[in-house]
Short mmCIF file of C-alpha atoms in Angstrom, two decimals:
data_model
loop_
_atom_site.label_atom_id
_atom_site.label_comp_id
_atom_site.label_asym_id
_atom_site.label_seq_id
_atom_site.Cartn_x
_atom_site.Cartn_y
_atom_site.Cartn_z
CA UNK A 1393 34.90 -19.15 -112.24
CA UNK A 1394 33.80 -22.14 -110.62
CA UNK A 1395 36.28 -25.66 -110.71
CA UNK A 1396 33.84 -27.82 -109.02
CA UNK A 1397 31.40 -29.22 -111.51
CA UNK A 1398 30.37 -32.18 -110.05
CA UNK A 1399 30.75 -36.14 -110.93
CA UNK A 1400 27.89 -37.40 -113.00
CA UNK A 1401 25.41 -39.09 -110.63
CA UNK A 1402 24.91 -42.94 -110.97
CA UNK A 1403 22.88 -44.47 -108.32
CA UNK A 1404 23.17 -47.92 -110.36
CA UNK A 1405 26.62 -48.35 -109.33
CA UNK A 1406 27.37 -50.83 -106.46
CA UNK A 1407 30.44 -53.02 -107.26
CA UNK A 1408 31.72 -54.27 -104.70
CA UNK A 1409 35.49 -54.37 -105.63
CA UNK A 1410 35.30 -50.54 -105.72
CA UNK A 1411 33.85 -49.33 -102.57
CA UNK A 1412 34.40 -49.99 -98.99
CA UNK A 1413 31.93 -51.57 -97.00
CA UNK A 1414 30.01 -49.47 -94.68
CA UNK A 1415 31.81 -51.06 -91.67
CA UNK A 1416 35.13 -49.94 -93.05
CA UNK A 1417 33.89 -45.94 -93.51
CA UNK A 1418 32.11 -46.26 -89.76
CA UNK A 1419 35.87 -47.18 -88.80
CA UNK A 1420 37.04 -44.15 -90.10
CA UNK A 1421 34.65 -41.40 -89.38
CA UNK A 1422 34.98 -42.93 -86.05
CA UNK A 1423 38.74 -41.65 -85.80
CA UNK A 1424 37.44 -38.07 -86.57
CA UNK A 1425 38.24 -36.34 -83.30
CA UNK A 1426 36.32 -34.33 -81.12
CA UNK A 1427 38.62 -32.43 -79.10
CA UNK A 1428 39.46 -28.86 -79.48
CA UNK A 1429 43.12 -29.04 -78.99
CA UNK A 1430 44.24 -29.50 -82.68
CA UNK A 1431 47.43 -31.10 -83.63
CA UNK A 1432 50.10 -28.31 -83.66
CA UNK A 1433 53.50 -29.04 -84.77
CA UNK A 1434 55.58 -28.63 -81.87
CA UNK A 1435 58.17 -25.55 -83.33
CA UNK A 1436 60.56 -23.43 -81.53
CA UNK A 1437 59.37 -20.76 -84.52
CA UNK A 1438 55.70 -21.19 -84.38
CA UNK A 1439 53.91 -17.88 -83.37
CA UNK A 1440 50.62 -17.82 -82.12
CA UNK A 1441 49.77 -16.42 -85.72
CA UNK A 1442 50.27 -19.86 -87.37
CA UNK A 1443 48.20 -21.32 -84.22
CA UNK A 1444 45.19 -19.71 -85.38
CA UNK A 1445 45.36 -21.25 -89.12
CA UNK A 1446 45.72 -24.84 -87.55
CA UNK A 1447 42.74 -23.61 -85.82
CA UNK A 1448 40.74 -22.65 -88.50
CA UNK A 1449 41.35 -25.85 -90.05
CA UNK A 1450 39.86 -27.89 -87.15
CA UNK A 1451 37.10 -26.19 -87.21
CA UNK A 1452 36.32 -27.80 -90.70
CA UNK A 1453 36.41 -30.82 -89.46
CA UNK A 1454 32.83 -32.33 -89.32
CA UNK A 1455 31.48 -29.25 -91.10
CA UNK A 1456 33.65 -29.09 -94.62
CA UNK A 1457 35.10 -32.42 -94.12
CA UNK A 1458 35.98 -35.30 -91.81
CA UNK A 1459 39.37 -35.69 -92.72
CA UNK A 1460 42.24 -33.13 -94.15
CA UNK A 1461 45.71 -31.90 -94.76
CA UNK A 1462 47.48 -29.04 -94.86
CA UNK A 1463 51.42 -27.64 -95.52
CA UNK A 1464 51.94 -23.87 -96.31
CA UNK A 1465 55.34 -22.22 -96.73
CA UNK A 1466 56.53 -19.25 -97.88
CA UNK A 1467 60.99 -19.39 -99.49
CA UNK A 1468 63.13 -21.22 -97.75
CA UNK A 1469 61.66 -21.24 -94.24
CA UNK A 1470 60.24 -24.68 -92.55
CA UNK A 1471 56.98 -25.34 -93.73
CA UNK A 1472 53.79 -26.25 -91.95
CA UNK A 1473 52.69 -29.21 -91.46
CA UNK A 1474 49.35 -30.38 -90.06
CA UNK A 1475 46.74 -33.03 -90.46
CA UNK A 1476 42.93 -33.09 -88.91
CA UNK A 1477 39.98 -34.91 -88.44
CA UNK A 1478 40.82 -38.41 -89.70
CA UNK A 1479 43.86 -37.84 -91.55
CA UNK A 1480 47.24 -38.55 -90.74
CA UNK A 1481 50.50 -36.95 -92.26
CA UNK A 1482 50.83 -39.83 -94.79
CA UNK A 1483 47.10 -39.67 -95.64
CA UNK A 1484 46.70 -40.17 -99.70
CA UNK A 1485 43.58 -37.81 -101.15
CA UNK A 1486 41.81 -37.97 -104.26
CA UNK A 1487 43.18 -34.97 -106.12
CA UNK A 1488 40.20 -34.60 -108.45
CA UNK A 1489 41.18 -31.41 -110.54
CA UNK A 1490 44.47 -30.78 -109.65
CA UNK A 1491 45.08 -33.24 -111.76
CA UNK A 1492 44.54 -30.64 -114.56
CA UNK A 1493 47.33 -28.19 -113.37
CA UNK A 1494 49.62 -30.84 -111.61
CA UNK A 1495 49.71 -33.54 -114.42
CA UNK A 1496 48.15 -32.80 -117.51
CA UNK A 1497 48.93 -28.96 -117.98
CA UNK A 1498 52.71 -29.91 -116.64
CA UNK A 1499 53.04 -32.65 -119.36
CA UNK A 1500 51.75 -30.11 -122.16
CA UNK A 1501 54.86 -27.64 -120.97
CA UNK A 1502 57.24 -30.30 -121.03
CA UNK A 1503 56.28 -31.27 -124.86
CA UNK A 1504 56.19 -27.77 -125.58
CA UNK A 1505 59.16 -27.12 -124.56
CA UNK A 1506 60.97 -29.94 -126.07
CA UNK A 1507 59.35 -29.21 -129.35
CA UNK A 1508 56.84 -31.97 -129.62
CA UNK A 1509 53.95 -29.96 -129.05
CA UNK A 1510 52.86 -26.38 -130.00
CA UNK A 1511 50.16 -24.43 -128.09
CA UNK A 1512 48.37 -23.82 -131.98
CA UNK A 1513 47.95 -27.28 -132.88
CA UNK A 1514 44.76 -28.13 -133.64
CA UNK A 1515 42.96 -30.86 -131.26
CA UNK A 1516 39.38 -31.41 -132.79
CA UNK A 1517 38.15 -28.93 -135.45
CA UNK A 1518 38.59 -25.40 -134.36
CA UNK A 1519 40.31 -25.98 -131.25
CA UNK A 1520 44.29 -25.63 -130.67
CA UNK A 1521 45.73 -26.96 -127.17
CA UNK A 1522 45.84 -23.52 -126.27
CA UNK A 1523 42.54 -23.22 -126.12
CA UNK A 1524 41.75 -26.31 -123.88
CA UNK A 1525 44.20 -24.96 -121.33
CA UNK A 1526 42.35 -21.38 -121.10
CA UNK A 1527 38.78 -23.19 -121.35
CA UNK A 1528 38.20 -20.87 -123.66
CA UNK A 1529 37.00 -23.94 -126.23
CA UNK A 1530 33.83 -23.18 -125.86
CA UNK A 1531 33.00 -26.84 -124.37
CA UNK A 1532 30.71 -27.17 -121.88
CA UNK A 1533 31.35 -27.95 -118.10
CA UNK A 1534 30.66 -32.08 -118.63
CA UNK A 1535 28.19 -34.27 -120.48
CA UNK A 1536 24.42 -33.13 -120.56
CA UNK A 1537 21.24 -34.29 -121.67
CA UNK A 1538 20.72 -32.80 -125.24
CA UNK A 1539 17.44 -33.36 -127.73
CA UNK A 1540 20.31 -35.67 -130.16
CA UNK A 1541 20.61 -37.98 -126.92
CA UNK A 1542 21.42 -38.20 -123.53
CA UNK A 1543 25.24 -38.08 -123.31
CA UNK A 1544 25.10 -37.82 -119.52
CA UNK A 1545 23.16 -40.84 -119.13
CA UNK A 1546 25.29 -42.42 -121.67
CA UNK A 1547 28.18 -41.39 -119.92
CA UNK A 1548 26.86 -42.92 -116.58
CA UNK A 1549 26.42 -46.35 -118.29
CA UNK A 1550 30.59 -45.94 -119.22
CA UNK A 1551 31.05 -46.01 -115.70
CA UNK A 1552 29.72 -48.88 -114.78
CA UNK A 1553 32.09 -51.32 -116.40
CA UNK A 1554 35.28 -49.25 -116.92
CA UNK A 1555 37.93 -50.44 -120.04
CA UNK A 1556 39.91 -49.37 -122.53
CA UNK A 1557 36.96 -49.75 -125.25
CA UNK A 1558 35.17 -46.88 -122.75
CA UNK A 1559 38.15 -44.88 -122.43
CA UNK A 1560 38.03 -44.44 -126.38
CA UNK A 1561 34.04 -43.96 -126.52
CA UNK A 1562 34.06 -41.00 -123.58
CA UNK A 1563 36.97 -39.43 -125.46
CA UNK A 1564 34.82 -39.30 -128.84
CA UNK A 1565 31.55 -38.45 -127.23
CA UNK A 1566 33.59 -35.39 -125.47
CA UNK A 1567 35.28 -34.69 -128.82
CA UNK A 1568 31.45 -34.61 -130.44
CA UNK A 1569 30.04 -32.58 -128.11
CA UNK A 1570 27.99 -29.11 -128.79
CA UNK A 1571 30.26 -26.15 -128.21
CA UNK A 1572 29.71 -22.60 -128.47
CA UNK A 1573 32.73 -20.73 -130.44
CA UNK A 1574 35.89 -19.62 -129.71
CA UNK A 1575 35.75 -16.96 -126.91
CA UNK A 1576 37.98 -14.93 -124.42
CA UNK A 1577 35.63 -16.28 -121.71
CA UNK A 1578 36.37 -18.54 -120.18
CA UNK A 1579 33.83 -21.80 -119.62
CA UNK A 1580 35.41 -24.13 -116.88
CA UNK A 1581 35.09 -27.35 -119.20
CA UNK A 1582 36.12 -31.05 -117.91
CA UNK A 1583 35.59 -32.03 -121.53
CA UNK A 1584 38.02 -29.79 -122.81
CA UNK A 1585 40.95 -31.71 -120.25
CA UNK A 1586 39.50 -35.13 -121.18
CA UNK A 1587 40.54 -34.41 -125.04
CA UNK A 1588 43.75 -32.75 -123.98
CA UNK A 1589 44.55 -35.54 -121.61
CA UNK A 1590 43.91 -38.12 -124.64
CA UNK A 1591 45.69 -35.81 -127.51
CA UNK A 1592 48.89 -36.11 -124.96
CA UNK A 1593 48.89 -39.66 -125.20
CA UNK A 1594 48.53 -39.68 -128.55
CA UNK A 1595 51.64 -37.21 -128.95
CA UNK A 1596 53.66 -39.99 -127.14
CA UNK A 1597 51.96 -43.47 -127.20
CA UNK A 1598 51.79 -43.65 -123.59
CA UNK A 1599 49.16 -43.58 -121.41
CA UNK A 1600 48.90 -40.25 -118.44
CA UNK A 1601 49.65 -42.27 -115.74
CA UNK A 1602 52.96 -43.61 -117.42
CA UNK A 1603 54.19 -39.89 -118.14
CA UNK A 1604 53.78 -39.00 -114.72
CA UNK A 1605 55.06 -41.90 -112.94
CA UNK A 1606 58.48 -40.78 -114.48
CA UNK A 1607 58.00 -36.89 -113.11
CA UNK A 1608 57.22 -38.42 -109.65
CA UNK A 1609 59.87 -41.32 -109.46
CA UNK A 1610 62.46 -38.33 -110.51
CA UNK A 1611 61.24 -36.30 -108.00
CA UNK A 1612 60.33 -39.09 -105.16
CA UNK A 1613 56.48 -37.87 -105.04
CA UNK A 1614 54.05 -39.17 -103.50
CA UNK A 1615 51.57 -38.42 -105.94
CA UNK A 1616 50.35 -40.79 -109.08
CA UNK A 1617 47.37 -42.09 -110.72
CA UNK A 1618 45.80 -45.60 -109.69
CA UNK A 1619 44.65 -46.94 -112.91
CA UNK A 1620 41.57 -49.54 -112.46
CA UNK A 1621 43.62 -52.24 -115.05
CA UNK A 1622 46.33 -52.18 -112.98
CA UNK A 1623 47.78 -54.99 -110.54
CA UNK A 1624 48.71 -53.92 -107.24
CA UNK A 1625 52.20 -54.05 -108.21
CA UNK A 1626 51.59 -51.00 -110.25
CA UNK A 1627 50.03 -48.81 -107.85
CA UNK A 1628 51.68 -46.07 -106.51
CA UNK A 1629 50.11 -46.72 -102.95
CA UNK A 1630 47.34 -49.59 -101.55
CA UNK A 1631 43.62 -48.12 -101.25
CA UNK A 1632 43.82 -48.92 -97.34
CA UNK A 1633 45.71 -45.34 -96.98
CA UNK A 1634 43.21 -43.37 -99.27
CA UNK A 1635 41.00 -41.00 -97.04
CA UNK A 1636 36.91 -42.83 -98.19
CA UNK A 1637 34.86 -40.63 -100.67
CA UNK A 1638 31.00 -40.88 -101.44
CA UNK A 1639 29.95 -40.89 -104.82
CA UNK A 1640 27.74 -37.78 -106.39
CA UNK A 1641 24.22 -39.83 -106.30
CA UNK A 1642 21.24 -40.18 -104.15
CA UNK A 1643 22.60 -43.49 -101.99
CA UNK A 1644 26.33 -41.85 -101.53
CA UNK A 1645 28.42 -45.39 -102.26
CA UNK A 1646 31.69 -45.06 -100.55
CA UNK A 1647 34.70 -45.70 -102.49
CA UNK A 1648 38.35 -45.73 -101.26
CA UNK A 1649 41.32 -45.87 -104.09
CA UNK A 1650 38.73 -45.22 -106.92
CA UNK A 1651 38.61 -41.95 -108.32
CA UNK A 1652 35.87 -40.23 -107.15
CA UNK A 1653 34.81 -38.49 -110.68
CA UNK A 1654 32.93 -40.93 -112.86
CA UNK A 1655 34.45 -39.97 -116.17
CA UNK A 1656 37.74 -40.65 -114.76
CA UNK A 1657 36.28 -43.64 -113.56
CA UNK A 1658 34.88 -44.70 -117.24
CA UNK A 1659 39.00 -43.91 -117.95
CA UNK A 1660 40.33 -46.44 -116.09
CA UNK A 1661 40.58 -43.76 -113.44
CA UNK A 1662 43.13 -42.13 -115.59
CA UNK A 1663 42.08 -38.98 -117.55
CA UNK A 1664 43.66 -35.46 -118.19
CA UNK A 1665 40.86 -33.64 -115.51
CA UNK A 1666 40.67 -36.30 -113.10
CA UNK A 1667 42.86 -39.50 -111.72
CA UNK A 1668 45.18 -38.23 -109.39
CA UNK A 1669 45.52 -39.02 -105.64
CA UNK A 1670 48.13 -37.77 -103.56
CA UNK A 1671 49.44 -36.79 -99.99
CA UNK A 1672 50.10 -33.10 -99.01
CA UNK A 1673 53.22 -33.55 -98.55
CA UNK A 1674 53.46 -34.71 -102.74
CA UNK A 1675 51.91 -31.79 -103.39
CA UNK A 1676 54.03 -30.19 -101.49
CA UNK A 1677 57.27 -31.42 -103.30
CA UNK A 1678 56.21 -30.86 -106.49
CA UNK A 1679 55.29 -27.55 -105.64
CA UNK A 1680 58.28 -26.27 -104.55
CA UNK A 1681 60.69 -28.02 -107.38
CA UNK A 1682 57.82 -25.69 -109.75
CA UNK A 1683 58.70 -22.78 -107.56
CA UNK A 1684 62.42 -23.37 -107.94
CA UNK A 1685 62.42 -23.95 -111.72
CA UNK A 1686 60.62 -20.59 -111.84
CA UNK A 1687 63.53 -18.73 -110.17
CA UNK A 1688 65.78 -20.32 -112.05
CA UNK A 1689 67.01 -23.56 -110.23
CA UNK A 1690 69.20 -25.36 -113.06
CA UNK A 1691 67.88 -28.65 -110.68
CA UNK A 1692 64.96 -28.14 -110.53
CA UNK A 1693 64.51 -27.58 -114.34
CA UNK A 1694 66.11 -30.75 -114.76
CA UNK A 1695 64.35 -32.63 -112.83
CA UNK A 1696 61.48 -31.00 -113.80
CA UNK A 1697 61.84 -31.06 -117.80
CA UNK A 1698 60.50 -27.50 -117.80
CA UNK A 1699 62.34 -24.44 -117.57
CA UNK A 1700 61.54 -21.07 -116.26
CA UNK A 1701 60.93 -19.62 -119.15
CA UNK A 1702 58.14 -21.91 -120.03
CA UNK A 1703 56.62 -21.73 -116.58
CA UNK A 1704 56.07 -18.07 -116.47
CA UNK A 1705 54.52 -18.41 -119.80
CA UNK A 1706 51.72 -20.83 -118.77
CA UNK A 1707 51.60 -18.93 -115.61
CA UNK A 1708 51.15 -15.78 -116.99
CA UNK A 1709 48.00 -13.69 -116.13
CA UNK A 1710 45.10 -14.04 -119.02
CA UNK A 1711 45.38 -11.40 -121.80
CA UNK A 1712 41.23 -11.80 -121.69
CA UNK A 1713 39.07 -9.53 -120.49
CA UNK A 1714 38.86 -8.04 -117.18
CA UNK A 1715 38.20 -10.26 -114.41
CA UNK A 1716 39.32 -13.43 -116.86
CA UNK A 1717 40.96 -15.68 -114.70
CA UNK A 1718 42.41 -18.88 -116.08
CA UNK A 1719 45.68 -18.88 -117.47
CA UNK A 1720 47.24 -22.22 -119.69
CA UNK A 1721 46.10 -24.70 -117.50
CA UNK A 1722 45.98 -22.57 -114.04
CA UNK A 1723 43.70 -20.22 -112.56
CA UNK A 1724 44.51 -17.14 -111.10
CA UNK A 1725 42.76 -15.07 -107.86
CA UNK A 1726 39.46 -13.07 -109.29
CA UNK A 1727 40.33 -10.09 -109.17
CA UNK A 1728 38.96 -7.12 -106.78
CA UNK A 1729 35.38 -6.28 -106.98
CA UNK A 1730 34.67 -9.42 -109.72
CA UNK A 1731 33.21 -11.71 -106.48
CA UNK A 1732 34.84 -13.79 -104.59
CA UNK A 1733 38.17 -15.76 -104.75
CA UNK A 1734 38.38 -19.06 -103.11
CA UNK A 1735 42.43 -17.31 -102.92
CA UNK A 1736 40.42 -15.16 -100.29
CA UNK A 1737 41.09 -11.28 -100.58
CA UNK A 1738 45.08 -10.73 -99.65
CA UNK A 1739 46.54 -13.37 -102.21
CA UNK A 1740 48.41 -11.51 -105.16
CA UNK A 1741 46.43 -11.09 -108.73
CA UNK A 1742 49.02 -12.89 -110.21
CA UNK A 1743 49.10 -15.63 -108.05
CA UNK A 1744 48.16 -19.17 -109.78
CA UNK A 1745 46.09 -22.15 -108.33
CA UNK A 1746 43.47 -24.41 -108.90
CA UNK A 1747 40.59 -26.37 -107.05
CA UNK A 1748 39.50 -29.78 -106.86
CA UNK A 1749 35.78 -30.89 -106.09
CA UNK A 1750 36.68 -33.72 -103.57
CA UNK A 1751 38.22 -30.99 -101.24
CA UNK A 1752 41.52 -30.04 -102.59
CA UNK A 1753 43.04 -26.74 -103.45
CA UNK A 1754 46.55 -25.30 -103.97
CA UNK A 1755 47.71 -21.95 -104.14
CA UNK A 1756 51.13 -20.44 -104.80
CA UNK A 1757 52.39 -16.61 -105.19
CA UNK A 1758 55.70 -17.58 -107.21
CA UNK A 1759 57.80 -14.05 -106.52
CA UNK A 1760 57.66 -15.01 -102.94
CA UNK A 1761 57.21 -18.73 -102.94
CA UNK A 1762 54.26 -18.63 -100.77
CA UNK A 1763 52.18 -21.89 -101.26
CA UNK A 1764 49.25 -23.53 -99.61
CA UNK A 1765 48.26 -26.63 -100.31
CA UNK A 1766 44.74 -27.62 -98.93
CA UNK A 1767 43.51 -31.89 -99.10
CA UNK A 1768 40.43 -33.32 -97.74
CA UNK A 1769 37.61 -35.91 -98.59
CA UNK A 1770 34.75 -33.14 -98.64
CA UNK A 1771 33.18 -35.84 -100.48
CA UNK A 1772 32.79 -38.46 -97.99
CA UNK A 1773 29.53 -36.78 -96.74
CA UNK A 1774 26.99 -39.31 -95.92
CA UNK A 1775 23.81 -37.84 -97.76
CA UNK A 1776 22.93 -35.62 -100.67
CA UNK A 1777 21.82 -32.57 -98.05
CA UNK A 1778 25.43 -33.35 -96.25
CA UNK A 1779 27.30 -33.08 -99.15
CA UNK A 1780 25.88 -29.80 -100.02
CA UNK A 1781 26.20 -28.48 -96.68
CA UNK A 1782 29.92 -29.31 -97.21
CA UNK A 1783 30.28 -27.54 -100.19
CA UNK A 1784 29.26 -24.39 -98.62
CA UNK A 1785 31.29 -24.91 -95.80
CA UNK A 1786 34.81 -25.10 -97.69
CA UNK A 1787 33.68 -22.33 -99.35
CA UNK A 1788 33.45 -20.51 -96.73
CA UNK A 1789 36.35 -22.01 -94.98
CA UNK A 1790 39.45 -21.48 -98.21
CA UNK A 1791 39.53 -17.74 -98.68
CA UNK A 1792 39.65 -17.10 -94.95
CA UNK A 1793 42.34 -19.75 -94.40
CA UNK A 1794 44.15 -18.39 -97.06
CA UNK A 1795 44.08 -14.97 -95.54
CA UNK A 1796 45.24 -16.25 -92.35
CA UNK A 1797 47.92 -17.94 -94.00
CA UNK A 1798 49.11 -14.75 -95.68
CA UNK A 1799 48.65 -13.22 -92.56
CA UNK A 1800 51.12 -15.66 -90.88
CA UNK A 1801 53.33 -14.61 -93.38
CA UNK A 1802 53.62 -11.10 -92.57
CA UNK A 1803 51.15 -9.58 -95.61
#
């Protein structure tokens, strides 16, 4: 199942309070290093093994992307740390879909587990949270052209001059949307995370971005959304240390601190599939307080608001057919002989992940705390043929990183 539908095209956009100028991206492609040494941490521990991944990762580098980040791990050992291209170790990425498992899906168990929300409810006729989670809503991907009207150009126009009035006429046009029924397949639907991300706030009366900012002050992450009717004051970190994206249309306008999906964007940058930016080493954090919490850290629970209990129920493999993949609100490796995995071929069934279209991808194998957490501006590709070029590249490039990883790790 793919997680990389891509942003609605808009060629009309070209504000320039939301995009860099061309100057600025030159300045940072032009950090993108050449060299073939890579930038190895320097550990007493680090086998020639572990080498080879930070290896594989520079080879990305002008091919999948021009800038990433990467920190893998596997219980209590040190984790990996390394950063390519034009990234730093403090670099902030737009986290695109992980946004889905990170923040919205991690809000739903927290409600659920205090009470406040049950995984039957009913969000728009016919369709309990539960439901949403699994994409199994029978929504489709995004917004498409239809004979009734052309939602995706309608969509596009939302974009354009992002407020609250648009955040409320997306989430209606996604709630009116054509659907096929119910099913045990699985249809990878932004839509569906767009009216779970708005039923949340409606649970609570506060927006995403204020639900989260209390899960990431507890746990010091460097992760949060950047809402576009916010005052710098309010941010959780200035656009200047954002890696540059290119929009999905024909001129590729750069943008640096604005969410890079333009739904999100038509949100206020703050949605339930899209809106998150983040450093690896956020990702990171979070990551292993879930891992903890799963094994049964009373801390980590706490700080967390979500015990273990609830965690390996979301995480739990799909009860679907074979080769179903997506859990509640996670995705899970396909399985052997369904087609590839972007998990690559060694990463346990019951693993759970997720991707993100900009370039981002995390992976974790709770029983052994193994995690992987992959960031880059994929997206920052200068033209349309670039930017598909890219896509096939970090294709290519996950599942055999992820295999080297394992590897590393003695599998």
């Amino acid at each position: 199942v793919s997680q990389e539908s891509p942003c609605l095209p808009n060629p009309s956009f070209s504000s320039p309070t939301t995009r860099p100028t061309e100057a600025a991206v030159r300045r940072v492609t032009s950090g993108i290093r050449t060299s073939s040494t890579p930038k190895i941490p320097q550990e007493p521990d680090f086998p020639p093994v572990k080498q080879a991944t930070v290896r594989m990762l520079e080879g990305g580098v002008g091919t999948a992307f021009p800038a990433a980040a990467l920190v893998c791990g596997r219980g209590e050992g040190t984790p990996l740390s390394v950063a390519v291209g034009a990234a730093e170790q403090g670099t902030w990425f737009d986290l695109a879909s992980l946004t889905k498992a990170l923040a919205t899906s991690l809000l739903c168990m927290q409600l659920t587990q205090q009470g406040r929300l049950g995984l039957d409810e009913v969000v728009i006729p016919g369709v309990p949270v539960r439901s949403l989670l699994a994409h199994t809503s029978g929504l489709p991907p995004g917004f498409l052209p239809s004979q009734g009207g052309d939602s995706k150009g309608q969509a596009q126009a939302l974009a354009l001059a992002p407020s609250v009035e648009t955040r409320r006429q997306l989430v209606a046009m996604a709630a009116q949307t054509e659907r096929a029924p119910l099913s045990e397949r699985a249809i990878y639907s932004d839509l569906g995370f767009i009216l779970l991300g708005d039923f949340l706030e409606q649970r609570t009366g506060e927006r995403l971005e204020v639900q989260f900012a209390r899960l990431a002050t507890t746990l010091e992450l460097e992760i949060g959304y950047r809402p576009l009717d916010a005052g710098p004051e309010r941010l959780p970190v200035a656009a200047s240390r954002i890696a540059i994206t290119r929009r999905e249309s024909p001129l590729r306008e750069p943008l640096q601190g604005i969410v890079h999906d333009d739904n999100a964007r038509a949100m206020l940058g703050v949605a339930g599939h899209a809106g998150l930016f983040g450093t690896a080493g956020g990702v990171m954090r979070l990551t292993q307080a879930l891992l903890a919490a799963y094994h049964g850290s009373p801390a980590a629970a706490a700080a967390l608001g979500v015990s273990a209990e609830t965690l390996r129920r979301f995480w739990a493999l799909p009860a679907g057919p074979a080769g179903a993949t997506f859990g509640l609100g996670c995705d899970h490796p396909t399985p052997a002989g369904a087609g590839p995995s972007s998990a690559g071929q060694l990463w346990p069934r019951d693993g759970v992940g997720h991707l993100g279209f900009t370039g981002c991808s995390l992976w974790l194998d709770p029983p052994t705390r193994t995690f992987v957490v992959l960031l880059s501006n994929r997206v920052a590709a200068a033209t349309p043929a670039e930017a598909a070029a890219s896509m096939a590249a970090i294709k290519a490039l996950r599942p055999a990183l992820h295999d080297a990883v394992l590897r590393a790790y003695g599998a």
